[in-house]
C-alpha atoms as one frame of an Amber mdcrd trajectory, in Angstrom:
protein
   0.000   0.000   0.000   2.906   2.747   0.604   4.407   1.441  -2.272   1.544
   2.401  -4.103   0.805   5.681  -2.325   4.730   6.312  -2.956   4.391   5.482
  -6.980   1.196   7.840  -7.211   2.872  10.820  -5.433   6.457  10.347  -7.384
   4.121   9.816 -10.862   2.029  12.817 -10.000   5.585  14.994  -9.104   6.200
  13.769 -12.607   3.455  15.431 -14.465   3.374  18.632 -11.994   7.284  19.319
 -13.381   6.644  18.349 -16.807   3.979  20.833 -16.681   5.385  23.630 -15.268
   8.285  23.288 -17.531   6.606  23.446 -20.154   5.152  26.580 -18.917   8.739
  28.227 -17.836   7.469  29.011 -14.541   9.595  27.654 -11.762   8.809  25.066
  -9.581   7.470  25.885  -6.297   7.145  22.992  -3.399   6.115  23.324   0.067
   6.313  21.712   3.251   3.888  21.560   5.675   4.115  19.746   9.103   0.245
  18.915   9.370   0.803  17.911  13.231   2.997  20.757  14.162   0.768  23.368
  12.775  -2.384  21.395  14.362  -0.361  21.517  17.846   0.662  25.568  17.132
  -2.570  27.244  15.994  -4.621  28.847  18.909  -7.364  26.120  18.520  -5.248
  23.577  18.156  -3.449  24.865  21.537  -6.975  25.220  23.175  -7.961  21.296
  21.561  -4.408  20.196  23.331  -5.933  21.295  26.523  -8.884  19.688  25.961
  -7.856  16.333  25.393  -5.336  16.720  28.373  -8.156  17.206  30.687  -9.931
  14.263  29.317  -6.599  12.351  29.717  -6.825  13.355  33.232 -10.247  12.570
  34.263  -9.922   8.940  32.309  -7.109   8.503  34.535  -9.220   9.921  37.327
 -11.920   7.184  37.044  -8.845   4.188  36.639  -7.846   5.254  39.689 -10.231
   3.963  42.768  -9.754   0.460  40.415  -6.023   0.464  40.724  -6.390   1.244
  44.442  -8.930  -1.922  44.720  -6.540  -3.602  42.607  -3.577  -2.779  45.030
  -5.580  -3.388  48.235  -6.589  -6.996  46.935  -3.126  -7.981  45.691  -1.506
  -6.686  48.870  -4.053  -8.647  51.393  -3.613 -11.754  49.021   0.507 -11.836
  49.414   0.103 -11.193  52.904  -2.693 -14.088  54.024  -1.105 -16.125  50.936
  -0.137 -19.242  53.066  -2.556 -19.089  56.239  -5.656 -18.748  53.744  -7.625
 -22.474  52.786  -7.381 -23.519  48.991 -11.079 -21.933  48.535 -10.546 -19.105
  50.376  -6.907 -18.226  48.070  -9.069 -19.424  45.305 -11.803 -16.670  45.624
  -9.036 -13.919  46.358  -7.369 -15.044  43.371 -10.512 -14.972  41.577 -11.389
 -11.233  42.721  -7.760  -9.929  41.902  -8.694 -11.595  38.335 -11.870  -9.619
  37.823 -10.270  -6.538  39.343  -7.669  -6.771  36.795 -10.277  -7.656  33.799
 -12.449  -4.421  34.703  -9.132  -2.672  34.993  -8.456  -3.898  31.336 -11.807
  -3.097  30.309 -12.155   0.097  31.144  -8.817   1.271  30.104 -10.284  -0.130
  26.438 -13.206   2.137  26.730 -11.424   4.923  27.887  -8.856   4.989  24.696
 -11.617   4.059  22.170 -13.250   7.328  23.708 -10.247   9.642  23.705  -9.560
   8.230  20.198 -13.327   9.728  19.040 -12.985  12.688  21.286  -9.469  13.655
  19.571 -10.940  12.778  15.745 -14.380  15.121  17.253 -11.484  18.089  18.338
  -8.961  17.611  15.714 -11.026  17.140  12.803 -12.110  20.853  11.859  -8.895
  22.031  12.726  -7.724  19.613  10.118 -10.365  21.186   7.866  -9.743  24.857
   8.388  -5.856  23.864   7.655  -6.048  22.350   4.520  -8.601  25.068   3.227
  -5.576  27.926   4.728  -3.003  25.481   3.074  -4.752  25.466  -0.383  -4.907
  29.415  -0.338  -1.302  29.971   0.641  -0.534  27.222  -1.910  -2.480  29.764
  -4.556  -1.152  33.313  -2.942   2.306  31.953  -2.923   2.373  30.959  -6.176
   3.601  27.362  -4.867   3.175  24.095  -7.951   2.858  21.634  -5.030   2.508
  21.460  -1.355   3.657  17.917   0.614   2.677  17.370   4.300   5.944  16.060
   6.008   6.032  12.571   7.088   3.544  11.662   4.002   4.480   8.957   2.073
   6.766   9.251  -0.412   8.368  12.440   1.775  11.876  11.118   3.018  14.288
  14.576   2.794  13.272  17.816   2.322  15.468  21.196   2.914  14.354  23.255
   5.859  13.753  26.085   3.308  11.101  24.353   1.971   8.847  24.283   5.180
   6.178  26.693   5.165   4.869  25.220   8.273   4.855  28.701  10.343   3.282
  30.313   7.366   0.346  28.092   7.642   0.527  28.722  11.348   0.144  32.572
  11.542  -2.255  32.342   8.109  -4.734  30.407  10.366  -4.027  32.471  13.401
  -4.662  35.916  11.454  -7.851  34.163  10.094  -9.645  33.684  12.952
């Protein structure tokens, strides 16, 4: 699949130069760093914050869990060998269940800061390509890559237009 994404990008590169040459304008490629302008905009600072405090109260709700967790674990190493096979059997069985609601809830909790980061990110992503597209045109660029693309291995720091995009978006709030 990146091989293919890879042999698109190089054939369309291909045409793009062949065209402009044939039009004796020069070639004009950008950069742009698609997380690092997401991460540096206003918004995007303001979604970073966001999604922090959601970190934090996911990890909020995890914790009483752990502490059960703990508590159980603890009180089983301690009464390991004065405990009868049923009794170490049920406090082995609790510390499982502990451990599978643990797991459980930890899956919840990333599947919903997953959605809630798509939810936050996702205009931002919007407004930036629309921002990109217009610098692209006001610039006068023939082509503008998002780093770490594939296809994208090298590209001269001159060629980043990263903190363009950034203070475009800013200003066009």
């Amino acid at each position: 699949m990146k091989i293919h994404r890879t042999l698109v990008l190089l054939g369309a590169a291909a045409i793009l130069v062949a065209g402009t040459a044939a039009q004796d304008e020069p070639i004009k490629i950008g950069i742009v760093d698609l997380e690092q302008a997401i991460t540096s905009t206003d918004e995007g600072k303001a979604a970073r914050e966001e999604l922090a405090r959601k970190q934090r109260e996911a990890e909020g709700k995890l914790a009483p869990l752990y502490e059960r967790y703990k508590t159980l674990e603890d009180d089983l190493k301690a009464k390991k060998f004065v405990l009868s096979d049923d009794a170490l059997f049920q406090k082995q069985l609790d510390l499982a269940e502990v451990r599978n609601q643990i797991e459980n809830k930890l899956k919840e909790i990333e599947g919903q800061l997953k959605v809630d980061k798509v939810r936050i990110q996702e205009p931002l992503v919007t407004k930036l390509r629309v921002i990109i597209e217009d610098a692209g045109r006001e610039e006068g660029f023939t082509m503008i890559l998002q780093r770490g693309a594939a296809g994208v291995i090298y590209t001269r720091e001159a060629l980043d237009i990263t903190d363009m995009i950034i203070a475009k978006y800013n200003k066009k709030k």
